[in-house]
Structure formats: C-alpha cells, structure tokens
Amino acid sequence: MTADKKVLVVGGGGRCHAIVDALSRSPQVARIYCAPGNAGIGAQAENVPLKDTDVQGLLAFAREQGIDLTVVGPEAALSVGIVDAFRAAGLKIFGHTQAATRIESSKEFAKILMDKYRIPTAGYRSFDDFQAALDYVSARPFPAVLKYDGLAAGKGVVIAADAAEAEAALRSMLLDGSFGKGRVVVEDFLTGPEFSFLAFVDGERVYPMPLAQDHKRAFDGDRGPNTGGMGAYTGLPFITEEDRQFALKHILEATARAMCAEGCPLSGVLYGGLMKTPDGIKVIEFIARFGDPETEVVLPLLQSDIYDIFEAVASGRAAAQPCWRDAVTLGVVLASKGYPGSYPKGAEIRGTESVTAKLYHMGTKRDGDRLLSSGGRVMMVVAEGADIRDAREKVYAELEKISCEALFYRRDIAHWALDGRLLDGKALSASIQEGLRERIAGLEAKYGRKPSLAVIIVGSNPASQVYVRNKVRTATRLGMDSRLITMAEDAPEEVLLRMIGDLNRDPSLDGILVQLPLPKQICEEHVIDAIAREKDVDGFHILNVGDLWLGRPCIVPCTPKGILRLIDESGLDLNGKHAVVVGRSNIVGKPVAKLLLDRNATVSIAHSRTKDLKSLTLQADVLVVAVGRENVVTGDMVKPGAVVIDVGMNRNAEGRLCGDVDFVGARLRASWITPVPGGVGPMTIAMLMENTVECFIARMERP
Ligand code: NAP
C-alpha cells in the first residue's frame, strides 16, 4: 500500500492530537495538516495557521494542497457548516452536515426525535415562556434538570436543587439573554453511572468504539466546578456486554435510523452520553462529534486503519467493522491552576521529553525550546494497561516526570471503577441500632423490664464528657434504661470501687461502663477488675479477656467487634487471608488480632519496634491500623485490593479529625476503606449497645 494520502484535520485540542496520532499510524497517509493544530500536534503534523471556523480559508487550503480527506474535530466548525461547504465544493470530508448536527445543537430536536422513535431517555417538556417553565418545574420534584436549547459551550445545563435555583437558572436562560434567544428543556432527574458510547456513523451503518467514562468535575472525589473533562478511561466494569448491546441496538443504531428517516443522515461521529439508571440505559445527551477527553483514550486502542474508516464514512461506502486492542487505556488531564475559572498562561512545562506514555497536547505553545501552557486544559497523559489498575499506575508514574508549578491534575481518575468503596460505619451503626431498638421493645414485652446501662465518668475531661453523654443518649433512644454517674476529679479510688460494688449487686442493672482514662489517683486495672464480669459491657475484665483468648464465649470488646462487622460488610472471606494489625494495645490491636485469628486469617501484628512496616503492610489483604498518629500508613503501603480499617482518631494541622491512614492515597489502591470520621467510631457505640442487650439476655435467661 502506498502512502500517498493527504489529510487535513480541523481543530487544535487534545481530541485532534489523538486523531492526528491515529492517522499517523495509517500506512496510506503521507502528510497530515492540522488547522490550527498546537505545539504537540506540530511534532506529528504540519500546523496550518487557520481558524477552525474559517471555512473559506480551509476550503482554499484544501484545494491548493490537493487534500484527499478533511476530518473535523470541534463543534464550532461543524455548526458553521464546514461539511456542507466542502461537500458543495466536491471535497471529501468526515463530519456531519449542519442539519444532522442539530442532534447536538438543539436539545429539543434531540428530545422530539427520541420521543418519536422510542429511544430511551428522561421524560421532558420544553418551554420558551419563563413563567410557564417556572410553574412546571415548581410543581415537580427536585432536583430538576434544565437544559438551554442550543450550544452553550458546556454551560447550558443546570441541575437545580430547589425552586430558588431553578428560578435563577430559568431567568438567565429565558429572560436575561445570557445565552441568546432560545428555549429550555426541563427533564426528569435520572441517577446512575454515566458513560460515553462513541461510534462512527454513516447513514444507518454504525461502527461502535470502546466505551469510556469522563470525569467532569475539577477536583478529586467529583468535587468542584464542571470542566471540559479532567480524565477518562476505557474498560468500564459496571457496564455489562448485555448493557452495551442494548445501547448499541436501541440507542446508537436506532438513532442512526431515525436521523435517516428524518432526512438528515449522520456521517461522522455520534457520541451517546448515556446513563445506566435503575430502569435501564438512557440517553442523557447526544454529541455530534468526537468527545474530549474520551477520544484520547479510545483511539489509541484502534488497530484498524483509521483512514479507511474516515474515508468510507465520508464517501458513504460500507467499511469493515474496526478492530480494537484487547486492553484498557486511562488518561489524566493536566490543567492550569484556576481552571475552569481564570488562570495564568505561559508557564514553562518541563520533563515531557521523558514521558513514554502517550502525551496529547490540549493547550500548549512553543517558545524556542521551551514548552509553555496556553490553555485551561494543557495536556493529557494516556497509558495502556492489562487492566484499569495497571493503566492507572502507569499514568500516575508518568505524571511524576512532568514538572510545572502552575498545573494540577486529579489523582482519582477511574475511581468509579476502582476506588476503595467506603465502609460506611455511620450507616451500618444506624441500621444495627435500628435493629436493636426493635429487639429491645420485644425483650421488654417478654421479660417485663428494659435492658439497663450505667455509665460512670470521673472528672471533667471534655472529650470524655462528650463520649459518655453520647452513650447514655443512645441507650435511652434505643429504649433502654440508662444512668449517668458523675464523680469529682479528685474522687478516691475506694469511693469509685464502692460505687461499682453497689452497681454489681443491683439486680435491675445489666451493664457497667467506666469511661477511660481515669485520674491519676485511680488504678485502671483495679477498676476494670472490680466490675462484675457479666456486666462488663466493654469486655475489658481479665476473665473476659482470658475467655476471648481461650476461644470461649465472652463479652467481646466493642471497637474490635465493630471492626470485624465492618470487614464482614466488605464481603471478604477472611479464611486464609493475610491480616496485618498495626498497633498492639489491649483495647484494639491485640483483641482485633485474636478475632481475625478466630476467622482463620493469618495474622501479623506490627508495633513501634517493627522494622520495615511497609513491606509488611504491602502483604495485607486486610489492614487494621490502630496507632494514633496521622499518616502512619500512606497509599504506597497498601496492597492493591486490600480492605483497610482505620481506627485512629487524630487532629491534623488544620484541626480536622483524621485517621492514621492517608485516606486519599489509600483509597486509590484499597478495595474497601473506612473513612474517619464515620468508620470505626460509630461502630464502637453500636457494639456497646449490642453488648448491653446481650448481657441483659444472658442475665434474664440464667437458670
Ligand atoms: P495505644 O494504646 O496508644 O497504642 C498504639 C499502638 O501503636 C502501640 O501498640 C504502638 O506500639 C503502636 N505504634 C506507635 N507508633 C507506631 C509506628 N510508628 N508504627 C507502628 N506501630 C506504632 O492506642 P489505642 O488505644 O490502640 O488507639 C489507637 C488509635 O485508635 C488512637 O488514635 C485512638 O484514639 C483510636 N481509637 C479509636 C476508637 C474508636 O472507637 N474509633 C477506639 C479506640 C481507639 P508499641 O506497643 O510498640 O508502643
């Protein structure tokens, strides 16, 4: 095959760089021009200093250079009718006509089309009258989805949480003229993971590409303002092949047929912005071109010659279904600090020459040898891997090579697919407590009295006061009898021991808890051992501890018991797994290790004298950290896929509550992880309540 084709790519962002990169792999393509291109594209194509909307200039250029095929990237060029103009001039071009582009540019056109051809999407109504729109929205449940009916540079969609937000958005869309004169489509709010399904489309012929998922928000954890996209990946684990087939048949192919029936056949890329809702896959929006940043992760997987596909679609001729590599890709966008708001330009970017993954330029320029930022989104690093985790590790390693103070990137691309899911101790504790509340009501009916708990506090330690009040309040809320006994800071030990003796003998009391720590004049051991073992709801009594280690029935300490419940929530079978416990205190580390051993885990216990903690934690299928120091465990110390339980409760430099584990770093590798707060803490109190109920039942049923 001779390489004699000349191709002109219209556009200049990362998407066009990926198109140019794919074309450069074609054995038929001799020369690639890109108008206007960018600093990175310039290494693979000849940049042409023409604007992407300068249709006459581009036409003249294509004629002069004898261009065989023109490929259009951005929406601006399509919406000014570049395809119609090239076709009228007898030039071959890949992209939709102005009439077909309406599937993206007019939300109402797309909605009417989907309605008419039964393509699954959210229910909607459209309005041009402000008051009518407001009345309709106000009478329906919130949130409401409001879409300006026209191109609005990604800013024409508002999810209004309440009537005030809806009114403000409708005012700006329909009254203030910020978007121009237009209509507003009001849609039902759908929930579920979103994904992008792109296909080359020529009339009724549809050539699907691999699925991808974009990350719209600026910051980790999907926080911050909406952007053009901060990263994307392929190989979505939450979309099954059945889902994909459904979307292909009932959405992409159905839409291609519908557009033919409407007399405006597609001849370019159709991008379905789809959502997997509880009621099936539905269309959120259609885009009539390559998506950015999805193109940058999808096209590197193309094995077939992209020139063949572009040429066939542009000529209206059937092509073979393209072949895609059986791998996944993941890409992370480097953006200027401040983006999507205002940001400085012209910052020097160093280190790109040592990047071995794909590097697509989005907003860069050259100044002699120097590479400078020139846009909000600056570049995207894309790596291929055997799986998402592999691709992600590679991308983040490559990003380390690039240095520029003025840029930032998200650290959590693909978190929908990979990140440790949260072990939500707050929710689990609430559901356990709800179960206990019902159980307690039944027990009262059966035995004629309620379980009862006494909580003793000595002194006025503010943190201890919060804890005891919380315990007493929770017990009362669950329907137990609870008493709070307060003793002075200087109370002698024998007074406390006498009080415990009285409570031990009180037949109406089932649980006794003495809040630790105690003032200096009181010995903790004496106090714990003075509590009747059958009322020792904390499980700290020497006989309870002995029974725990001998594997006999006993009262299990609350925090370790809660930790095991959280691990069970993850669904992990502990049999034969390696569990590493960091910390060896009597109240957390040691009992947790014993409970894990009882579940047939192989347990290692680490402490302050452990040498090379990282090599140990990296072996942990389950990692329990109870040290009491921030960042004792960092992300790189976590084995990929591990279940991570963070017991620590610390205050960081800003005074915020945090655990012992670097949550953001660890979450990137863990399969499940507890947050702090909201993880182990709430479970401790639920287990205290459960222990009290168990002590009550044991006492009532004792012969
Ligand atoms: P602790 O009695 O102070 O024990 C800390 C343990 O960490 C010790 O075994 C110590 O080793 C070990 N350690 C210290 N530095 C270490 C290091 N650099 N590497 C490895 N191990 C190290 O603490 P604790 O009572 O178990 O509590 C631990 C944390 O959990 C605290 O933040 C506490 O507030 C929290 N906590 C939370 C709850 C809850 O309900 N959420 C309940 C209890 C505790 P050595 O034995 O060698 O000194």
PDB file of C-alpha atoms in Angstrom, residues 260-446:
ATOM      1  CA  CYS A 260     -32.086   8.872   8.073  1.00  0.00           C
ATOM      2  CA  ALA A 261     -35.873   8.754   8.361  1.00  0.00           C
ATOM      3  CA  GLU A 262     -35.874  12.458   9.247  1.00  0.00           C
ATOM      4  CA  GLY A 263     -33.869  13.241   6.107  1.00  0.00           C
ATOM      5  CA  CYS A 264     -30.672  14.299   7.873  1.00  0.00           C
ATOM      6  CA  PRO A 265     -28.451  11.208   7.917  1.00  0.00           C
ATOM      7  CA  LEU A 266     -25.375  11.184  10.141  1.00  0.00           C
ATOM      8  CA  SER A 267     -21.926  10.970   8.559  1.00  0.00           C
ATOM      9  CA  GLY A 268     -19.386  11.376  11.324  1.00  0.00           C
ATOM     10  CA  VAL A 269     -19.126  10.500  14.988  1.00  0.00           C
ATOM     11  CA  LEU A 270     -22.222  10.049  17.133  1.00  0.00           C
ATOM     12  CA  TYR A 271     -21.446  10.292  20.830  1.00  0.00           C
ATOM     13  CA  GLY A 272     -24.085   8.989  23.200  1.00  0.00           C
ATOM     14  CA  GLY A 273     -23.768  10.467  26.688  1.00  0.00           C
ATOM     15  CA  LEU A 274     -25.595   7.617  28.447  1.00  0.00           C
ATOM     16  CA  MET A 275     -26.578   6.667  31.976  1.00  0.00           C
ATOM     17  CA  LYS A 276     -27.143   3.240  33.492  1.00  0.00           C
ATOM     18  CA  THR A 277     -30.258   4.033  35.543  1.00  0.00           C
ATOM     19  CA  PRO A 278     -32.194   1.582  37.737  1.00  0.00           C
ATOM     20  CA  ASP A 279     -34.686   1.467  34.798  1.00  0.00           C
ATOM     21  CA  GLY A 280     -32.060   0.642  32.197  1.00  0.00           C
ATOM     22  CA  ILE A 281     -29.701   2.555  29.923  1.00  0.00           C
ATOM     23  CA  LYS A 282     -30.946   6.019  28.914  1.00  0.00           C
ATOM     24  CA  VAL A 283     -29.678   8.907  26.822  1.00  0.00           C
ATOM     25  CA  ILE A 284     -28.563  11.999  28.730  1.00  0.00           C
ATOM     26  CA  GLU A 285     -27.359  13.829  25.615  1.00  0.00           C
ATOM     27  CA  PHE A 286     -26.103  13.307  22.101  1.00  0.00           C
ATOM     28  CA  ILE A 287     -22.963  14.932  20.791  1.00  0.00           C
ATOM     29  CA  ALA A 288     -22.300  15.055  17.062  1.00  0.00           C
ATOM     30  CA  ARG A 289     -18.510  14.687  17.133  1.00  0.00           C
ATOM     31  CA  PHE A 290     -15.580  13.083  18.889  1.00  0.00           C
ATOM     32  CA  GLY A 291     -15.742  13.727  22.647  1.00  0.00           C
ATOM     33  CA  ASP A 292     -12.853  15.250  24.506  1.00  0.00           C
ATOM     34  CA  PRO A 293     -11.218  13.629  26.564  1.00  0.00           C
ATOM     35  CA  GLU A 294     -12.837  10.307  25.536  1.00  0.00           C
ATOM     36  CA  THR A 295     -11.222  10.369  22.074  1.00  0.00           C
ATOM     37  CA  GLU A 296      -7.783  10.463  23.680  1.00  0.00           C
ATOM     38  CA  VAL A 297      -8.407   7.147  25.480  1.00  0.00           C
ATOM     39  CA  VAL A 298     -10.460   5.415  22.774  1.00  0.00           C
ATOM     40  CA  LEU A 299      -8.440   5.969  19.594  1.00  0.00           C
ATOM     41  CA  PRO A 300      -5.133   4.551  20.942  1.00  0.00           C
ATOM     42  CA  LEU A 301      -6.933   1.176  21.091  1.00  0.00           C
ATOM     43  CA  LEU A 302      -7.825   1.212  17.377  1.00  0.00           C
ATOM     44  CA  GLN A 303      -5.991  -1.498  15.456  1.00  0.00           C
ATOM     45  CA  SER A 304      -7.612  -0.876  12.082  1.00  0.00           C
ATOM     46  CA  ASP A 305      -6.512   1.887   9.731  1.00  0.00           C
ATOM     47  CA  ILE A 306      -8.481   4.986  10.746  1.00  0.00           C
ATOM     48  CA  TYR A 307      -8.067   6.470   7.280  1.00  0.00           C
ATOM     49  CA  ASP A 308     -10.152   3.596   5.843  1.00  0.00           C
ATOM     50  CA  ILE A 309     -12.959   4.324   8.306  1.00  0.00           C
ATOM     51  CA  PHE A 310     -12.920   8.104   7.784  1.00  0.00           C
ATOM     52  CA  GLU A 311     -12.769   7.684   4.022  1.00  0.00           C
ATOM     53  CA  ALA A 312     -15.574   5.113   3.896  1.00  0.00           C
ATOM     54  CA  VAL A 313     -17.903   7.253   6.054  1.00  0.00           C
ATOM     55  CA  ALA A 314     -17.075  10.408   4.096  1.00  0.00           C
ATOM     56  CA  SER A 315     -17.785   8.546   0.813  1.00  0.00           C
ATOM     57  CA  GLY A 316     -20.960   6.813   2.045  1.00  0.00           C
ATOM     58  CA  ARG A 317     -19.442   3.410   1.403  1.00  0.00           C
ATOM     59  CA  ALA A 318     -19.529   0.376   3.724  1.00  0.00           C
ATOM     60  CA  ALA A 319     -16.384  -0.341   5.740  1.00  0.00           C
ATOM     61  CA  ALA A 320     -15.332  -3.400   7.724  1.00  0.00           C
ATOM     62  CA  GLN A 321     -16.078  -3.201  11.463  1.00  0.00           C
ATOM     63  CA  PRO A 322     -12.942  -1.706  13.050  1.00  0.00           C
ATOM     64  CA  CYS A 323     -10.775  -3.900  15.300  1.00  0.00           C
ATOM     65  CA  TRP A 324      -9.843  -2.711  18.792  1.00  0.00           C
ATOM     66  CA  ARG A 325      -6.979  -3.912  21.000  1.00  0.00           C
ATOM     67  CA  ASP A 326      -7.999  -6.033  23.973  1.00  0.00           C
ATOM     68  CA  ALA A 327      -6.540  -3.672  26.581  1.00  0.00           C
ATOM     69  CA  VAL A 328      -7.696  -0.662  28.537  1.00  0.00           C
ATOM     70  CA  THR A 329      -6.480   2.905  28.497  1.00  0.00           C
ATOM     71  CA  LEU A 330      -6.582   5.610  31.117  1.00  0.00           C
ATOM     72  CA  GLY A 331      -5.797   9.285  30.677  1.00  0.00           C
ATOM     73  CA  VAL A 332      -5.319  12.152  33.130  1.00  0.00           C
ATOM     74  CA  VAL A 333      -5.576  15.815  32.159  1.00  0.00           C
ATOM     75  CA  LEU A 334      -3.046  18.369  33.412  1.00  0.00           C
ATOM     76  CA  ALA A 335      -4.834  21.697  33.771  1.00  0.00           C
ATOM     77  CA  SER A 336      -3.788  25.230  34.702  1.00  0.00           C
ATOM     78  CA  LYS A 337      -4.379  26.065  38.372  1.00  0.00           C
ATOM     79  CA  GLY A 338      -7.532  28.166  38.483  1.00  0.00           C
ATOM     80  CA  TYR A 339      -9.213  26.335  35.583  1.00  0.00           C
ATOM     81  CA  PRO A 340     -12.168  26.323  34.819  1.00  0.00           C
ATOM     82  CA  GLY A 341     -12.097  29.872  36.209  1.00  0.00           C
ATOM     83  CA  SER A 342      -9.378  32.318  35.262  1.00  0.00           C
ATOM     84  CA  TYR A 343      -5.838  31.007  35.126  1.00  0.00           C
ATOM     85  CA  PRO A 344      -2.392  32.257  34.124  1.00  0.00           C
ATOM     86  CA  LYS A 345      -0.869  31.242  30.778  1.00  0.00           C
ATOM     87  CA  GLY A 346       2.726  30.937  29.680  1.00  0.00           C
ATOM     88  CA  ALA A 347       4.020  28.673  32.490  1.00  0.00           C
ATOM     89  CA  GLU A 348       7.000  26.569  31.449  1.00  0.00           C
ATOM     90  CA  ILE A 349       6.410  22.799  31.448  1.00  0.00           C
ATOM     91  CA  ARG A 350       9.464  20.580  31.932  1.00  0.00           C
ATOM     92  CA  GLY A 351      10.078  16.867  31.686  1.00  0.00           C
ATOM     93  CA  THR A 352       7.653  15.949  28.874  1.00  0.00           C
ATOM     94  CA  GLU A 353      10.508  14.532  26.782  1.00  0.00           C
ATOM     95  CA  SER A 354      10.943  11.638  29.260  1.00  0.00           C
ATOM     96  CA  VAL A 355       7.260  10.644  29.165  1.00  0.00           C
ATOM     97  CA  THR A 356       6.945   7.275  27.457  1.00  0.00           C
ATOM     98  CA  ALA A 357       3.132   7.043  27.552  1.00  0.00           C
ATOM     99  CA  LYS A 358       1.035   8.949  25.032  1.00  0.00           C
ATOM    100  CA  LEU A 359       1.057  12.680  25.622  1.00  0.00           C
ATOM    101  CA  TYR A 360      -1.692  14.631  23.907  1.00  0.00           C
ATOM    102  CA  HIS A 361      -1.375  18.394  23.913  1.00  0.00           C
ATOM    103  CA  MET A 362      -4.521  20.390  24.588  1.00  0.00           C
ATOM    104  CA  GLY A 363      -3.400  23.949  25.273  1.00  0.00           C
ATOM    105  CA  THR A 364       0.354  24.401  24.772  1.00  0.00           C
ATOM    106  CA  LYS A 365       2.672  26.550  22.687  1.00  0.00           C
ATOM    107  CA  ARG A 366       6.400  26.599  21.975  1.00  0.00           C
ATOM    108  CA  ASP A 367       8.722  29.459  22.724  1.00  0.00           C
ATOM    109  CA  GLY A 368      12.006  28.367  21.176  1.00  0.00           C
ATOM    110  CA  ASP A 369      12.921  25.196  23.061  1.00  0.00           C
ATOM    111  CA  ARG A 370      10.545  25.936  25.877  1.00  0.00           C
ATOM    112  CA  LEU A 371       7.082  24.377  26.138  1.00  0.00           C
ATOM    113  CA  LEU A 372       4.509  26.726  27.668  1.00  0.00           C
ATOM    114  CA  SER A 373       0.934  26.381  28.854  1.00  0.00           C
ATOM    115  CA  SER A 374      -1.582  28.280  26.772  1.00  0.00           C
ATOM    116  CA  GLY A 375      -4.971  26.987  27.869  1.00  0.00           C
ATOM    117  CA  GLY A 376      -7.118  25.762  30.752  1.00  0.00           C
ATOM    118  CA  ARG A 377      -6.640  22.118  29.923  1.00  0.00           C
ATOM    119  CA  VAL A 378      -2.981  21.833  28.953  1.00  0.00           C
ATOM    120  CA  MET A 379      -2.175  18.203  28.159  1.00  0.00           C
ATOM    121  CA  MET A 380      -3.317  14.655  28.759  1.00  0.00           C
ATOM    122  CA  VAL A 381      -1.171  11.639  29.590  1.00  0.00           C
ATOM    123  CA  VAL A 382      -2.673   8.349  28.395  1.00  0.00           C
ATOM    124  CA  ALA A 383      -1.345   4.874  29.203  1.00  0.00           C
ATOM    125  CA  GLU A 384      -2.456   1.442  28.121  1.00  0.00           C
ATOM    126  CA  GLY A 385      -2.598  -1.455  30.572  1.00  0.00           C
ATOM    127  CA  ALA A 386      -3.791  -5.003  31.003  1.00  0.00           C
ATOM    128  CA  ASP A 387      -6.451  -3.648  33.350  1.00  0.00           C
ATOM    129  CA  ILE A 388      -7.524  -0.293  34.768  1.00  0.00           C
ATOM    130  CA  ARG A 389      -5.324  -0.536  37.845  1.00  0.00           C
ATOM    131  CA  ASP A 390      -2.295  -1.270  35.681  1.00  0.00           C
ATOM    132  CA  ALA A 391      -3.046   1.627  33.304  1.00  0.00           C
ATOM    133  CA  ARG A 392      -3.637   3.956  36.233  1.00  0.00           C
ATOM    134  CA  GLU A 393      -0.363   3.109  37.956  1.00  0.00           C
ATOM    135  CA  LYS A 394       1.478   3.753  34.683  1.00  0.00           C
ATOM    136  CA  VAL A 395      -0.193   7.125  34.071  1.00  0.00           C
ATOM    137  CA  TYR A 396       0.480   8.431  37.556  1.00  0.00           C
ATOM    138  CA  ALA A 397       4.110   7.283  37.348  1.00  0.00           C
ATOM    139  CA  GLU A 398       4.443   9.184  34.044  1.00  0.00           C
ATOM    140  CA  LEU A 399       2.859  12.311  35.530  1.00  0.00           C
ATOM    141  CA  GLU A 400       5.630  12.382  38.142  1.00  0.00           C
ATOM    142  CA  LYS A 401       8.063  13.120  35.317  1.00  0.00           C
ATOM    143  CA  ILE A 402       6.322  16.353  34.330  1.00  0.00           C
ATOM    144  CA  SER A 403       7.057  19.423  36.390  1.00  0.00           C
ATOM    145  CA  CYS A 404       5.167  22.693  36.329  1.00  0.00           C
ATOM    146  CA  GLU A 405       4.088  24.573  39.435  1.00  0.00           C
ATOM    147  CA  ALA A 406       1.197  26.163  37.574  1.00  0.00           C
ATOM    148  CA  LEU A 407      -0.566  22.892  36.703  1.00  0.00           C
ATOM    149  CA  PHE A 408      -2.752  20.447  38.646  1.00  0.00           C
ATOM    150  CA  TYR A 409      -4.429  17.118  37.964  1.00  0.00           C
ATOM    151  CA  ARG A 410      -6.913  14.777  39.598  1.00  0.00           C
ATOM    152  CA  ARG A 411      -5.475  11.831  41.493  1.00  0.00           C
ATOM    153  CA  ASP A 412      -8.572   9.677  41.314  1.00  0.00           C
ATOM    154  CA  ILE A 413      -9.355   9.043  37.657  1.00  0.00           C
ATOM    155  CA  ALA A 414     -11.346   5.779  37.299  1.00  0.00           C
ATOM    156  CA  HIS A 415     -12.478   5.881  40.916  1.00  0.00           C
ATOM    157  CA  TRP A 416     -15.940   4.728  39.820  1.00  0.00           C
ATOM    158  CA  ALA A 417     -14.314   1.538  38.648  1.00  0.00           C
ATOM    159  CA  LEU A 418     -11.580   1.079  41.179  1.00  0.00           C
ATOM    160  CA  ASP A 419     -11.520   3.060  44.325  1.00  0.00           C
ATOM    161  CA  GLY A 420     -11.945   1.507  47.638  1.00  0.00           C
ATOM    162  CA  ARG A 421     -15.589   1.647  48.313  1.00  0.00           C
ATOM    163  CA  LEU A 422     -16.457   3.234  51.595  1.00  0.00           C
ATOM    164  CA  LEU A 423     -17.174   1.006  54.547  1.00  0.00           C
ATOM    165  CA  ASP A 424     -19.784   3.327  55.928  1.00  0.00           C
ATOM    166  CA  GLY A 425     -19.663   2.805  59.689  1.00  0.00           C
ATOM    167  CA  LYS A 426     -22.251   5.503  60.268  1.00  0.00           C
ATOM    168  CA  ALA A 427     -24.854   3.805  58.086  1.00  0.00           C
ATOM    169  CA  LEU A 428     -24.053   0.334  59.420  1.00  0.00           C
ATOM    170  CA  SER A 429     -24.195   1.569  63.008  1.00  0.00           C
ATOM    171  CA  ALA A 430     -27.562   3.229  62.335  1.00  0.00           C
ATOM    172  CA  SER A 431     -29.021   0.025  60.901  1.00  0.00           C
ATOM    173  CA  ILE A 432     -27.670  -2.075  63.790  1.00  0.00           C
ATOM    174  CA  GLN A 433     -29.146   0.408  66.264  1.00  0.00           C
ATOM    175  CA  GLU A 434     -32.490   0.316  64.489  1.00  0.00           C
ATOM    176  CA  GLY A 435     -32.472  -3.492  64.776  1.00  0.00           C
ATOM    177  CA  LEU A 436     -31.588  -3.210  68.473  1.00  0.00           C
ATOM    178  CA  ARG A 437     -34.423  -0.735  69.079  1.00  0.00           C
ATOM    179  CA  GLU A 438     -36.956  -3.237  67.741  1.00  0.00           C
ATOM    180  CA  ARG A 439     -35.294  -6.080  69.630  1.00  0.00           C
ATOM    181  CA  ILE A 440     -35.335  -4.131  72.908  1.00  0.00           C
ATOM    182  CA  ALA A 441     -39.069  -3.440  72.563  1.00  0.00           C
ATOM    183  CA  GLY A 442     -39.643  -7.195  72.151  1.00  0.00           C
ATOM    184  CA  LEU A 443     -37.390  -8.007  75.137  1.00  0.00           C
ATOM    185  CA  GLU A 444     -39.271  -5.604  77.371  1.00  0.00           C
ATOM    186  CA  ALA A 445     -42.551  -7.250  76.409  1.00  0.00           C
ATOM    187  CA  LYS A 446     -41.064 -10.680  77.108  1.00  0.00           C
TER     188      LYS A 446
END
